[in-house]
Amino acid sequence: NGNNPILFGNLGELYHLYLKNYAASEVNYKKAISLGPNMIVFYRDLHELYKFSYKTETSAATDILKEGIARNPEAIDLMALLAQYYGEKRDAVSARAYYEKAAAEARRQGNETLALQIESDLQRLK
């Protein structure tokens, strides 16, 4: 089925990790996202392509996570991943903002344990 986001996500992974055709990987991940905008894994996978392999000197790695968060405001893992990325880039202000947003969303969802784990990550940032 040509409308199956998992098919395109798998192609994105194949092109990224095995064939090293990063442009084709990007095209397939973007297609997977367009067909399955609520499938968080594809935003994470495209983020990793941008972070490690392709367009690494651009804002693409943060832009795709922000897009995923905008489309899926309950996606705590994307918020935490973005916070971690900003922390690695020594942007403590942005990292702190996304850790706080992730912790607040975890609490809103009734997951106090996760909120405390995220706040622990935030404390290590300081």
Coordinates of C-alpha atoms in Angstrom, one line a residue:
N1 CA 0.0 0.0 0.0
G2 CA 1.5 3.3 -1.1
N3 CA -0.2 5.2 1.7
N4 CA 1.4 3.2 4.6
P5 CA 3.6 5.5 6.7
I6 CA 5.5 2.5 8.1
L7 CA 6.6 1.5 4.6
F8 CA 8.1 5.0 4.1
G9 CA 9.6 5.0 7.6
N10 CA 11.3 1.7 6.9
L11 CA 12.7 3.1 3.6
G12 CA 13.9 6.1 5.4
E13 CA 15.8 3.9 7.9
L14 CA 17.2 1.7 5.0
Y15 CA 18.5 4.8 3.1
H16 CA 19.9 6.4 6.2
L17 CA 21.6 3.6 8.1
Y18 CA 22.4 1.0 5.4
L19 CA 22.6 2.7 2.0
K20 CA 23.9 6.1 3.2
N21 CA 21.7 7.9 0.7
Y22 CA 20.7 10.7 3.1
A23 CA 18.6 12.7 0.6
A24 CA 16.5 9.6 -0.2
S25 CA 16.2 9.0 3.5
E26 CA 14.9 12.5 4.1
V27 CA 12.3 12.2 1.3
N28 CA 11.0 8.9 2.8
Y29 CA 10.9 10.1 6.4
K30 CA 9.0 13.2 5.3
K31 CA 6.5 11.1 3.3
A32 CA 6.1 8.8 6.4
I33 CA 5.4 12.0 8.5
S34 CA 2.9 13.3 6.0
L35 CA 1.0 10.0 6.0
G36 CA 1.3 9.4 9.7
P37 CA 1.7 12.8 11.4
N38 CA 0.8 11.3 14.8
M39 CA 3.5 8.6 14.5
I40 CA 6.2 10.1 16.8
V41 CA 8.9 7.6 15.8
F42 CA 9.3 9.2 12.4
Y43 CA 10.1 12.7 13.8
R44 CA 12.7 11.1 16.1
D45 CA 14.2 9.1 13.2
L46 CA 14.4 12.2 10.9
H47 CA 15.9 14.2 13.8
E48 CA 18.6 11.6 14.1
L49 CA 19.3 11.8 10.3
Y50 CA 19.7 15.5 10.6
K51 CA 21.7 15.3 13.9
F52 CA 24.2 12.7 12.8
S53 CA 24.3 12.5 9.0
Y54 CA 22.6 15.1 6.9
K55 CA 22.2 18.9 7.0
T56 CA 24.0 18.8 10.3
E57 CA 25.0 22.5 10.2
T58 CA 21.4 23.6 9.8
S59 CA 18.4 24.0 12.1
A60 CA 16.8 20.9 10.6
A61 CA 17.4 18.7 13.6
T62 CA 15.5 21.1 15.9
D63 CA 12.9 22.1 13.3
I64 CA 11.6 18.6 12.8
L65 CA 11.2 18.1 16.6
K66 CA 9.4 21.4 16.9
E67 CA 7.1 20.3 14.0
G68 CA 6.4 17.0 15.8
I69 CA 5.6 18.8 19.0
A70 CA 3.3 21.3 17.3
R71 CA 1.4 18.4 15.6
N72 CA 1.5 16.2 18.8
P73 CA 1.5 18.5 21.8
E74 CA 1.3 15.5 24.2
A75 CA 4.6 14.0 22.8
I76 CA 6.7 14.2 25.9
D77 CA 9.5 12.2 24.3
L78 CA 9.9 14.8 21.5
M79 CA 10.1 17.6 24.1
A80 CA 12.7 15.7 26.1
L81 CA 14.7 14.9 23.0
L82 CA 14.7 18.5 22.0
A83 CA 15.8 19.5 25.5
Q84 CA 18.6 17.0 25.4
Y85 CA 19.7 18.2 22.0
Y86 CA 19.8 21.8 23.1
G87 CA 21.7 20.7 26.2
E88 CA 24.3 19.1 24.0
K89 CA 24.6 22.3 22.0
R90 CA 25.2 24.3 25.2
D91 CA 21.9 26.2 24.8
A92 CA 20.8 25.9 28.4
V93 CA 18.0 28.4 28.1
S94 CA 16.2 26.4 25.3
A95 CA 17.1 23.1 27.0
R96 CA 15.5 24.3 30.3
A97 CA 12.4 25.5 28.5
Y98 CA 11.8 22.1 26.8
Y99 CA 12.6 20.1 29.9
E100 CA 10.1 22.2 31.9
K101 CA 7.5 21.8 29.1
A102 CA 8.0 18.0 29.1
A103 CA 7.7 17.8 32.9
A104 CA 4.5 19.9 32.8
E105 CA 3.0 17.7 30.1
A106 CA 4.0 14.5 32.0
R107 CA 2.2 15.9 35.1
R108 CA -0.8 16.9 33.0
Q109 CA -1.0 13.3 31.8
G110 CA -0.8 12.0 35.4
N111 CA 2.7 10.6 35.1
E112 CA 4.5 12.0 38.2
T113 CA 7.3 9.5 38.0
L114 CA 8.2 10.6 34.4
A115 CA 7.9 14.3 35.5
L116 CA 10.4 13.7 38.3
Q117 CA 12.8 11.9 35.9
I118 CA 12.6 14.8 33.5
E119 CA 13.2 17.3 36.4
S120 CA 16.2 15.2 37.3
D121 CA 17.6 15.7 33.8
L122 CA 16.9 19.4 34.1
Q123 CA 18.9 19.5 37.4
R124 CA 21.9 17.9 35.7
L125 CA 21.8 20.6 33.1
K126 CA 22.7 23.3 35.6

